[in-house]
Short mmCIF file of C-alpha atoms in Angstrom, two decimals:
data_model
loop_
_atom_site.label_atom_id
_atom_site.label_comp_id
_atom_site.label_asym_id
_atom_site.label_seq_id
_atom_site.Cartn_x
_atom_site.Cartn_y
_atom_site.Cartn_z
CA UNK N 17 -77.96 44.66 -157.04
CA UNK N 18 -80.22 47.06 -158.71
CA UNK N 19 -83.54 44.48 -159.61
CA UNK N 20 -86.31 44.33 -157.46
CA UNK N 21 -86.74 40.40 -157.05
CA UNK N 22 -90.00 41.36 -155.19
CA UNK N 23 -92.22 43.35 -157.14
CA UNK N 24 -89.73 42.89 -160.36
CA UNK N 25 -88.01 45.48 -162.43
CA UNK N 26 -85.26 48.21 -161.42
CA UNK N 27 -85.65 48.82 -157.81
CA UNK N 28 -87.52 52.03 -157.02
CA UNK N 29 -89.40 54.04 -157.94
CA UNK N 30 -90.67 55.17 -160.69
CA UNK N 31 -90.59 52.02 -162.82
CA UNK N 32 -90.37 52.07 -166.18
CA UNK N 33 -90.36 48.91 -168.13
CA UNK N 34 -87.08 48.83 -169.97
CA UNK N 35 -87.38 45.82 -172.14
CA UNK N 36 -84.14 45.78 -173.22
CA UNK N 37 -82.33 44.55 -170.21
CA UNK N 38 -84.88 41.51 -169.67
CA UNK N 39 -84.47 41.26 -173.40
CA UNK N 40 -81.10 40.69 -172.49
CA UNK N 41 -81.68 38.34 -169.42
CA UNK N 42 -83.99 36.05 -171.47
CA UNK N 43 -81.25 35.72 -173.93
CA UNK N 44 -78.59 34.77 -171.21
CA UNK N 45 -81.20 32.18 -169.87
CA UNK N 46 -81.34 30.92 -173.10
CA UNK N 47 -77.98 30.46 -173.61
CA UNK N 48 -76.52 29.41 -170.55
CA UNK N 49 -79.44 28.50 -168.68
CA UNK N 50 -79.07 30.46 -165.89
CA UNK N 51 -82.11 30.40 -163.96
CA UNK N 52 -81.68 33.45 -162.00
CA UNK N 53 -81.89 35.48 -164.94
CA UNK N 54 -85.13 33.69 -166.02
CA UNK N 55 -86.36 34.28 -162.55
CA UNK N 56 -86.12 37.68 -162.59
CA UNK N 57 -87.55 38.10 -166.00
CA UNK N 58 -90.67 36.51 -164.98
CA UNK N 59 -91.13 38.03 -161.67
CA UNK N 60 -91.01 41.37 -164.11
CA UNK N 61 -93.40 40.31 -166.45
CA UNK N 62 -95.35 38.68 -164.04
CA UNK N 63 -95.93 41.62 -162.11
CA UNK N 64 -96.27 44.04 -164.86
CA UNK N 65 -98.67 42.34 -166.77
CA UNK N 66 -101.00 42.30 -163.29
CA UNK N 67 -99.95 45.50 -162.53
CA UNK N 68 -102.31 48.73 -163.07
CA UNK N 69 -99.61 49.47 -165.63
CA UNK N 70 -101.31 46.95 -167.52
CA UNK N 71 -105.02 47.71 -169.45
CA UNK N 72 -106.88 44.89 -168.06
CA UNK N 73 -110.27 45.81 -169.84
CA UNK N 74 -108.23 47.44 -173.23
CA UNK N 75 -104.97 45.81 -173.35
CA UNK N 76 -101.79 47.76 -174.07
CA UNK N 77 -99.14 49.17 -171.33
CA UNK N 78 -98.91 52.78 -169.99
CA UNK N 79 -95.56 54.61 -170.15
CA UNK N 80 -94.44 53.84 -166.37
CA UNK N 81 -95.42 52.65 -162.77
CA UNK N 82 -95.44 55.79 -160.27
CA UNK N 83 -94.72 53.56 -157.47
CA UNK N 84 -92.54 50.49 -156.42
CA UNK N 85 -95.34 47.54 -157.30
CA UNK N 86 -96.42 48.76 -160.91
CA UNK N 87 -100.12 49.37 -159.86
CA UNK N 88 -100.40 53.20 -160.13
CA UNK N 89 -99.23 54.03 -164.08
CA UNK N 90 -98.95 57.14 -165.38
CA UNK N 91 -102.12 56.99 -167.96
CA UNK N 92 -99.87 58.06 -170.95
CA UNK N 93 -99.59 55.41 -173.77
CA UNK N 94 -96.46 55.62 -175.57
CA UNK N 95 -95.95 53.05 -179.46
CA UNK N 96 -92.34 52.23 -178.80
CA UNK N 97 -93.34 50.56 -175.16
CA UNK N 98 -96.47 48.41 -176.10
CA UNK N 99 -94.00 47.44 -179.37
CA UNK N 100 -90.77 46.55 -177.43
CA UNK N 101 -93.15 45.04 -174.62
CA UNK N 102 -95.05 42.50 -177.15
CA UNK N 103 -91.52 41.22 -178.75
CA UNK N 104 -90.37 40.82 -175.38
CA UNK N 105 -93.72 38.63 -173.67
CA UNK N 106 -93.45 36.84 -177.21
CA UNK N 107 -90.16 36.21 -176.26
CA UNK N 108 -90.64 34.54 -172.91
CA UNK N 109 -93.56 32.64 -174.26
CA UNK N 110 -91.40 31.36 -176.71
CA UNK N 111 -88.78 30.21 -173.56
CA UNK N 112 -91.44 28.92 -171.00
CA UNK N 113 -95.03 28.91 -172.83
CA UNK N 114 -97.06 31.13 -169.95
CA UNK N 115 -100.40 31.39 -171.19
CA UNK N 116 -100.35 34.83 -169.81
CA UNK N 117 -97.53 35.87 -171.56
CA UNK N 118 -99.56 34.92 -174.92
CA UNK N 119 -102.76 36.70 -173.18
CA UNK N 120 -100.32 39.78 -173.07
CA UNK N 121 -99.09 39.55 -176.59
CA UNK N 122 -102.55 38.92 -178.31
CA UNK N 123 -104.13 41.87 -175.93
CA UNK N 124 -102.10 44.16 -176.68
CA UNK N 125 -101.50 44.23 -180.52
CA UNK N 126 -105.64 43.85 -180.31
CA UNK N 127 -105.19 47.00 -178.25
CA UNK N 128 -102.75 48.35 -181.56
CA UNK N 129 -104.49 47.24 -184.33
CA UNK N 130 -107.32 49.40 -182.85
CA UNK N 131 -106.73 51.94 -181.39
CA UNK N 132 -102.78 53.10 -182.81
CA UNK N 133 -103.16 51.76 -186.09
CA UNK N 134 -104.05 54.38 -189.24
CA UNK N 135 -106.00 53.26 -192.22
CA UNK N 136 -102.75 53.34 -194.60
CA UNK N 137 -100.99 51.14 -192.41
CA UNK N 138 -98.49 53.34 -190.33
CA UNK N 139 -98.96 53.53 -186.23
CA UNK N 140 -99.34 56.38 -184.08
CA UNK N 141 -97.22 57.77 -181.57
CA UNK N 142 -99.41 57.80 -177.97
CA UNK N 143 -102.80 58.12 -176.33
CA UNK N 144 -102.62 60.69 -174.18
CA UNK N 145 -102.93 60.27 -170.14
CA UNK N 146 -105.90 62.89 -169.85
CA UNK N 147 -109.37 63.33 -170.82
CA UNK N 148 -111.65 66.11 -169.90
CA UNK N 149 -108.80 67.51 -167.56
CA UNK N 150 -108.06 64.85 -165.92
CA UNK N 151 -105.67 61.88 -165.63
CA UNK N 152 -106.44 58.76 -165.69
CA UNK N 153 -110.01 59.46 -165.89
CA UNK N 154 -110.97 57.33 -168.90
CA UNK N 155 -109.61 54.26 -167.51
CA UNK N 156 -110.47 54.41 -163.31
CA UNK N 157 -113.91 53.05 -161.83
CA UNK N 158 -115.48 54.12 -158.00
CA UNK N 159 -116.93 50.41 -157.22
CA UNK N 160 -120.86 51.99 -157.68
CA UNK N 161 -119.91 52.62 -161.16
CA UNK N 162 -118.95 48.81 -161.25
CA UNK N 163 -121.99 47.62 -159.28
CA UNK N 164 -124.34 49.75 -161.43
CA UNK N 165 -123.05 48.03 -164.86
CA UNK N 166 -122.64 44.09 -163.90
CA UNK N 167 -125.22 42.02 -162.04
CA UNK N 168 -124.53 41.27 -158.26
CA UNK N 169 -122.31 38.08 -159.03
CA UNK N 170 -120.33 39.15 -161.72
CA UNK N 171 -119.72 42.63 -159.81
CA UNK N 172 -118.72 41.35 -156.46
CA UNK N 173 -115.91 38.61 -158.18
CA UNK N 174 -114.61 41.79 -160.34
CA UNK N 175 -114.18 43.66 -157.72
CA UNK N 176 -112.91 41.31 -155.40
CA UNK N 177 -110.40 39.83 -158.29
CA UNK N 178 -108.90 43.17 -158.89
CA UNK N 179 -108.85 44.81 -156.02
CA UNK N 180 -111.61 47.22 -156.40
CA UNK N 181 -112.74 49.19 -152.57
CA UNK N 182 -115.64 50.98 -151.68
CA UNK N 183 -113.11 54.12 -150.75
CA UNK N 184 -111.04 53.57 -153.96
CA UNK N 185 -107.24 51.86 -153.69
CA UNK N 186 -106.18 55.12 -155.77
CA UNK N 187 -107.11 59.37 -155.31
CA UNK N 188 -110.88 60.58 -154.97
CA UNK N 189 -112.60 56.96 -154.27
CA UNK N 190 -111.50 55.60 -157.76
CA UNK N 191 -109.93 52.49 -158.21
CA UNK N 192 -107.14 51.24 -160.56
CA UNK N 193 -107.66 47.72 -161.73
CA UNK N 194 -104.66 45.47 -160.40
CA UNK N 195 -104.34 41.69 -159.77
CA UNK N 196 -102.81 40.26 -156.75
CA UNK N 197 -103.29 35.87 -157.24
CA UNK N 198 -103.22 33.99 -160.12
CA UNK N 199 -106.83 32.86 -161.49
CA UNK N 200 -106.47 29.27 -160.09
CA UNK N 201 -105.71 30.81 -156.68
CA UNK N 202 -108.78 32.95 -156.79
CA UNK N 203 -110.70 30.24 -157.78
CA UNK N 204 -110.03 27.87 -156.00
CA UNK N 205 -110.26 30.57 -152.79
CA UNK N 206 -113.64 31.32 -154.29
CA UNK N 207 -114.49 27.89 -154.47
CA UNK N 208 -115.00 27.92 -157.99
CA UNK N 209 -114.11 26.01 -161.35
CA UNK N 210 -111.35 27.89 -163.03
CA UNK N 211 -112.91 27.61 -166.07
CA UNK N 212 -115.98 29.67 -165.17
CA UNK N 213 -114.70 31.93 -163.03
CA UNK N 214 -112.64 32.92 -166.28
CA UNK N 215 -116.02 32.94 -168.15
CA UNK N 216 -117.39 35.16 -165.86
CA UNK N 217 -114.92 37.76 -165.39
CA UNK N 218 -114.03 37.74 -169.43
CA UNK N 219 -118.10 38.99 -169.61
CA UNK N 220 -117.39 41.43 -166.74
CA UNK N 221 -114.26 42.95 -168.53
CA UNK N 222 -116.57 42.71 -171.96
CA UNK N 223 -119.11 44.81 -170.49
CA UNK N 224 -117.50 47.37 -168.54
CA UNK N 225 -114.75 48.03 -171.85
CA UNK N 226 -118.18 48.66 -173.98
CA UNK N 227 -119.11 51.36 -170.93
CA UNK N 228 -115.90 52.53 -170.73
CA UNK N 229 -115.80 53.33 -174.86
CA UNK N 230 -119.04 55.53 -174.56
CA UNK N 231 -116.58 57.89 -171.85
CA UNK N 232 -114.86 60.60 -173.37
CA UNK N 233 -111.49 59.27 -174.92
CA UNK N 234 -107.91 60.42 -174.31
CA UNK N 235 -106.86 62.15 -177.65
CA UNK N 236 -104.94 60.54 -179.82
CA UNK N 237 -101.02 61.96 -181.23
CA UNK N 238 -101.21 61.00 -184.83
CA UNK N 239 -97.55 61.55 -185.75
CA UNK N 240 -96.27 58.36 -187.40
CA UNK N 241 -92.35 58.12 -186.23
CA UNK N 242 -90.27 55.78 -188.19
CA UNK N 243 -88.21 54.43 -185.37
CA UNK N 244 -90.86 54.05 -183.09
CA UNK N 245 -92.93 51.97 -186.21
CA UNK N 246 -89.99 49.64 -186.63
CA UNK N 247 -89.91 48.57 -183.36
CA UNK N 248 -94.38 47.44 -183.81
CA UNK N 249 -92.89 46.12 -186.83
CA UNK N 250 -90.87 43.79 -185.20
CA UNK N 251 -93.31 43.27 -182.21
CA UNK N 252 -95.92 42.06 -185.24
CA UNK N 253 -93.17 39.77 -186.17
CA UNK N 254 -91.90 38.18 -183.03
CA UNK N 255 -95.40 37.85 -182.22
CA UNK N 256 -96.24 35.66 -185.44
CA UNK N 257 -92.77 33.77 -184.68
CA UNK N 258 -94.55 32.94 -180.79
CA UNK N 259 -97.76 32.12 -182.06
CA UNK N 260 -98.03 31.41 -185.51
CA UNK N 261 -100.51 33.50 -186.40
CA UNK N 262 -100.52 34.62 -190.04
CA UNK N 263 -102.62 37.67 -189.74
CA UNK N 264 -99.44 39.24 -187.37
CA UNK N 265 -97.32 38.94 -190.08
CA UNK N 266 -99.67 40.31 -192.95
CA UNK N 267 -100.10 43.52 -190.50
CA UNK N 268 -96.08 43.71 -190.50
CA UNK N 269 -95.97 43.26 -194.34
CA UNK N 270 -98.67 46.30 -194.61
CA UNK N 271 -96.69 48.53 -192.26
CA UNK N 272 -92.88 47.64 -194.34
CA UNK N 273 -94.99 48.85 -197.69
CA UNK N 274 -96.47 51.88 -195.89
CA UNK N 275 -93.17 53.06 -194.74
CA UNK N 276 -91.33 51.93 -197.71
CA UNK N 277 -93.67 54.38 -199.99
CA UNK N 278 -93.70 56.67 -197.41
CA UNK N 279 -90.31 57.10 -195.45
CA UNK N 280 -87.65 55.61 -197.67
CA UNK N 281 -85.87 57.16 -200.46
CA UNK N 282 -84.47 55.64 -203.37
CA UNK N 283 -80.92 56.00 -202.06
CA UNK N 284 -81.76 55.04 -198.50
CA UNK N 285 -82.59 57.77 -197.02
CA UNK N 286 -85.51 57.82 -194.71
CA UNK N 287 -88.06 60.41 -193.14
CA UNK N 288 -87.94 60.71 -189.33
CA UNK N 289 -92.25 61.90 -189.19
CA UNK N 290 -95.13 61.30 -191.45
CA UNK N 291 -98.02 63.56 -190.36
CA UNK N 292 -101.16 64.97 -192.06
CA UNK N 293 -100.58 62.81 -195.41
CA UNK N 294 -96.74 64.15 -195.96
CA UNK N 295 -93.32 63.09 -194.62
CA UNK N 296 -90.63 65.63 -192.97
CA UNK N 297 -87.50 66.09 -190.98
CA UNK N 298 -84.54 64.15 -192.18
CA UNK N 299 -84.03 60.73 -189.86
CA UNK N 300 -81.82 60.31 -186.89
CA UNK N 301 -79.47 57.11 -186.37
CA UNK N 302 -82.35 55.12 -184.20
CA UNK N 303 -84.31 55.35 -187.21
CA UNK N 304 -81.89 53.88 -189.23
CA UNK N 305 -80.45 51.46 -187.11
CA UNK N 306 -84.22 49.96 -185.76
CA UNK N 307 -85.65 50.17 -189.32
CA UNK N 308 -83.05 47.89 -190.86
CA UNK N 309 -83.38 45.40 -187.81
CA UNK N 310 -87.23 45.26 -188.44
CA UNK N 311 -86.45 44.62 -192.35
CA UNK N 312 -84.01 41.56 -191.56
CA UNK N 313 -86.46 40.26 -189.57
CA UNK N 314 -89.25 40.73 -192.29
CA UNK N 315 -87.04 38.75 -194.22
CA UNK N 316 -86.27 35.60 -191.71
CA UNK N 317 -90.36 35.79 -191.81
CA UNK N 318 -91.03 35.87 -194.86
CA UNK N 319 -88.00 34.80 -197.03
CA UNK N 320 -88.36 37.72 -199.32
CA UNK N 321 -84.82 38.88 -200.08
CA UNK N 322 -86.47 42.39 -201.16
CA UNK N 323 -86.23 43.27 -197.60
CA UNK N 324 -82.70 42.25 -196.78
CA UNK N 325 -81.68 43.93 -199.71
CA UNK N 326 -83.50 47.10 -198.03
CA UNK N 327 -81.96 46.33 -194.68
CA UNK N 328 -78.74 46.53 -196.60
CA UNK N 329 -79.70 49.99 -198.30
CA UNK N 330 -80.74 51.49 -195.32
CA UNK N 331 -77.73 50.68 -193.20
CA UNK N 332 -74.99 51.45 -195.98
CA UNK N 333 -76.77 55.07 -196.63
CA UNK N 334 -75.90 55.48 -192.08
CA UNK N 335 -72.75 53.74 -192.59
CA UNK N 336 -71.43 56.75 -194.92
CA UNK N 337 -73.61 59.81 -193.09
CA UNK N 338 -73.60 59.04 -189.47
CA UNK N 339 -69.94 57.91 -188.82
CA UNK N 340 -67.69 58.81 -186.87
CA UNK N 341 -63.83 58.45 -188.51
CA UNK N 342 -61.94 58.88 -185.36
CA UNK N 343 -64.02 56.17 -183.25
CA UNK N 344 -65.69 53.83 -185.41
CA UNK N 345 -69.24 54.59 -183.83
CA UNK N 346 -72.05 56.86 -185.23
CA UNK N 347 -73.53 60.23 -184.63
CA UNK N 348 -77.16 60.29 -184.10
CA UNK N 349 -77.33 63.13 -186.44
CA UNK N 350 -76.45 62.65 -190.22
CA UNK N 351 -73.25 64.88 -191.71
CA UNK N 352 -75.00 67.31 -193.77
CA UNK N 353 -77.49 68.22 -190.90
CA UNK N 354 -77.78 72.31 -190.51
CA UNK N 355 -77.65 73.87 -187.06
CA UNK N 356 -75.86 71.53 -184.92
CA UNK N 357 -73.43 73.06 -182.42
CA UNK N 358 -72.27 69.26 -181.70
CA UNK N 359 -73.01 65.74 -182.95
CA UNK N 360 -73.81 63.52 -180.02
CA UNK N 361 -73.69 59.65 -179.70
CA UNK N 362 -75.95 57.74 -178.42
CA UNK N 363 -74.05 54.57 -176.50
CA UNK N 364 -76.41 53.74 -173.18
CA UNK N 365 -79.84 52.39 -173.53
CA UNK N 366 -82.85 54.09 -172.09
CA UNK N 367 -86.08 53.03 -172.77
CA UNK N 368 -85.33 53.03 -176.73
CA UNK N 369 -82.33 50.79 -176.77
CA UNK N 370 -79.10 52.17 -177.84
CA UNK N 371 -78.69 53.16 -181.59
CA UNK N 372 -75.16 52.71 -181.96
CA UNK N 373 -75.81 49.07 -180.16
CA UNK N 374 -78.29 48.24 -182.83
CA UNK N 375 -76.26 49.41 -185.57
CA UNK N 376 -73.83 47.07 -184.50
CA UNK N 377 -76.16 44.28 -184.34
CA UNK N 378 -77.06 44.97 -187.90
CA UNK N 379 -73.47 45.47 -189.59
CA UNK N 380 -73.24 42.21 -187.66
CA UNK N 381 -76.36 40.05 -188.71
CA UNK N 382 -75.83 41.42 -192.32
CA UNK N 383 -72.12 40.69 -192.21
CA UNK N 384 -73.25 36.94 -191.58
CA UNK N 385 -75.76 36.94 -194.27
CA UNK N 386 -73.83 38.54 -196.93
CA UNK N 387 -70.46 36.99 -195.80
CA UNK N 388 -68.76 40.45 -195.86
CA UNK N 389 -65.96 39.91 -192.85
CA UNK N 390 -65.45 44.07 -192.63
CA UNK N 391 -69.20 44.47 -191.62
CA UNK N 392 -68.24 41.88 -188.95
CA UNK N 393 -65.09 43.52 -187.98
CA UNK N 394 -66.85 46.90 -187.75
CA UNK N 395 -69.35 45.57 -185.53
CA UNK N 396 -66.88 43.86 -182.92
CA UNK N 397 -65.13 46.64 -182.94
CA UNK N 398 -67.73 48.69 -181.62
CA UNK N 399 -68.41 46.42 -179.07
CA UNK N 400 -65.17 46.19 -177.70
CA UNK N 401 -64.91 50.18 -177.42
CA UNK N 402 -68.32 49.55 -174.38
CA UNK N 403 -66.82 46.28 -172.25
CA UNK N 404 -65.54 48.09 -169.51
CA UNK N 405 -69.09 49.53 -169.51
CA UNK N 406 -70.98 46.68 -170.00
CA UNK N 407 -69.14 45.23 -167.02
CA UNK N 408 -70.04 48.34 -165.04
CA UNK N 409 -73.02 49.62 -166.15
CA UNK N 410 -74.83 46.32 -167.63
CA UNK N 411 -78.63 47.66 -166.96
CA UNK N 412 -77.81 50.44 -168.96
CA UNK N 413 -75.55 48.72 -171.49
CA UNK N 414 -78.09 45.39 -172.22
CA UNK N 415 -78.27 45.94 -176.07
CA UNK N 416 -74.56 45.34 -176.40
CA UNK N 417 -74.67 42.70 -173.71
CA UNK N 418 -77.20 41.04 -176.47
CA UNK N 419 -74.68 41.53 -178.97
CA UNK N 420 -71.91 40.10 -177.12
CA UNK N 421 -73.90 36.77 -176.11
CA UNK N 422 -74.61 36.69 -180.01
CA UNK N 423 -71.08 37.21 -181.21
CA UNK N 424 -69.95 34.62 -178.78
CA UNK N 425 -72.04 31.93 -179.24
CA UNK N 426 -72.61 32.97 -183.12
CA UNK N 427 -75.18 31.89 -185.43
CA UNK N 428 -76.38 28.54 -186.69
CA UNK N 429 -75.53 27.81 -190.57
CA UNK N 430 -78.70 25.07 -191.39
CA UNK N 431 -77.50 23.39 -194.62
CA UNK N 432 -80.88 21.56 -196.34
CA UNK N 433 -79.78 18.68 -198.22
CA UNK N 434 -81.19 16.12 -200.61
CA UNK N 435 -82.53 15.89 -204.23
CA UNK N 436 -85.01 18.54 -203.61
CA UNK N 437 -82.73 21.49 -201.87
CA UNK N 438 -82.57 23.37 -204.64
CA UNK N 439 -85.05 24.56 -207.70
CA UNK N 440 -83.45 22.51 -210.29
CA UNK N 441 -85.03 24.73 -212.72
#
């Protein structure tokens, strides 16, 4: 009752993204094969990824949709939504094989490498919505602006493809760039090959991003959070799972060594911020919890048992600090932090999934890898405490939803047999 099967997403607005629940939809598609829940996932990413929410010229998503049909964004844009965004188009790719679900993906951690990416290896935090005062400025066009820069043809199918009016389809005769039909449709409206209508408009978009990089640039927050850097981590990885590209996965491998010398201690103990060449303020539970998901996935990529055994470290150092006796769950502040009048927990997803949800996940993934039942027992036993809100809440509850469809069907066990399944040496 509360999707938009229209224009996709949570109905209402504003819209904000929230991977997590189609996350959670793909997986129950997957599972069951319910096609309602793949329908709505596409008509989400379908919509999004044509929305003005969507950089068409850049790549990369801004923070949220100010209306109903994802075509006015606010300009802002944020690491943890591009990262959770890519896993989640890699995802569907993976399901259906869109091609523009693998436009989105490659796009966008173009956009990344780029543009959110430091020389050491860690990524930044946002691009901000303004520049020179104003919002939006840097990535808005008045049609003239577009006429003046492409030659008559190439202008009047850019404008006409996304939606670009003499009077502006936004504030003060500018335009946001939004798509309405898929490029066949246009084409063939158009009366032209798909092939070179995509041709021409892939110059058009070529020549107005080299305009639109001589403009004055939104500045740049150069903090370098951990939990925000696992999730990229993981969108490098389920991107190089989707489409095989090896140079995804080397970026993920530089990013686990940046943050390993960086923002994990010996013991386990991470670093919440790295700014200005130094780490500081002791991490919260999402950084634990997202970290040690990113590192078990390093490791199904890679095979390198370095960074399970890291996983492992990084979870067991929350598993003492951040629990809670009485309930089984965990603060999202560690036990020796000064200052607190109260340690909260952190159960509902927002647009960060829930920390305690992916702690779970991880006690439960590692339980299964290291065949320790008690990690296992921990982690159902969290879930079990959040059924009744699952059930009543499930938009808001997705990340244990995804747990739940994982405990219940569980994991595959792929024995590899023969005279050559083992090193003999």
């Amino acid at each position: 009752a509360s999707f938009d099967f229209k224009s996709g997403g949570l109905a209402g607005a504003p819209k904000f993204p929230m991977p997590v629940i189609w996350e959670f939809l793909l997986q129950n598609y997957y599972l069951t094969n319910n096609k309602e829940a793949l329908e709505i996932v596409n008509t989400t990413l379908y919509e999004m990824a044509n929305g003005g929410i969507y950089d068409h010229l850049g790549g990369g998503f801004a923070r949220y949709s100010t209306d109903n049909d994802w075509k006015v964004p606010h300009f802002e844009k944020m690491l943890y939504d591009n990262a959770q965004l890519v896993s989640l188009y890699a995802h569907a790719y993976q399901a259906v094989h869109t091609p523009l679900y693998e436009e989105v993906v490659t796009e966008t951690l173009d956009f990344v490498k780029k543009e959110m990416m430091s020389s050491e290896g860690g990524f930044w935090a946002s691009i901000n919505a303004d520049s020179e005062g104003e919002e939006g400025k840097y990535y808005s066009w008045t049609k003239s602006e577009i006429q003046n820069l492409l030659d008559i043809n190439k202008a009047g199918i850019f404008t006409a493809y996304y939606q670009v009016t003499d009077s502006g389809n936004w504030e003060n005769g500018k335009n946001i760039l939004y798509v309405t039909r898929r490029k066949r449709e246009f084409a063939a409206a158009n009366k032209m090959k798909e092939e070179d209508f995509v041709q021409i408009l892939n110059d058009a978009e070529n020549e107005l991003l080299k305009a639109r990089n001589k403009r004055v640039r939104p500045t740049t927050d150069t903090k370098i959070l951990l939990s925000w850097n696992a999730l990229m981590l993981k969108g490098f990885i389920d991107a190089y799972f989707a489409l095989g590209d090896p140079e995804y996965l080397q970026v993920a491998l530089t990013n686990a060594r940046f943050l390993e010398k960086n923002m994990i201690r010996k013991d386990g103990k991470l670093w919440r911020n790295f700014n200005n060449g130094r780490a500081s303020i002791d991490a919260f539970l999402d950084d634990y919890a997202l970290l040690a998901k990113a590192l078990i996935h390093l490791y199904q990529a890679t095979f390198d048992i370095h960074w399970l055994e890291t996983a492992r470290t990084v979870a067991e150092y929350a598993m003492i600090h951040f629990i809670n006796e009485q309930s089984g769950m965990f603060y999202y502040t560690w036990n020796e932090a000064e200052n607190l009048v109260a340690r909260k927990m952190e159960l509902a997803d927002n647009v960060i999934p829930s920390s305690n949800a992916v702690m779970a996940e991880v006690m439960y993934i590692l339980g299964q890898y290291y065949a320790e039942d008690s990690l296992i027992k921990r982690s159902t036993a969290m879930l079990t405490q959040v059924t009744t809100e699952i059930k009543k809440g499930l938009p808001y509850y997705s990340n244990w939803a995804n747990l739940l469809g994982l405990v219940t069907y569980g994991p595959y066990e792929v024995g590899v047999m023969g005279n050559q399944s083992f090193d003999k040496s």
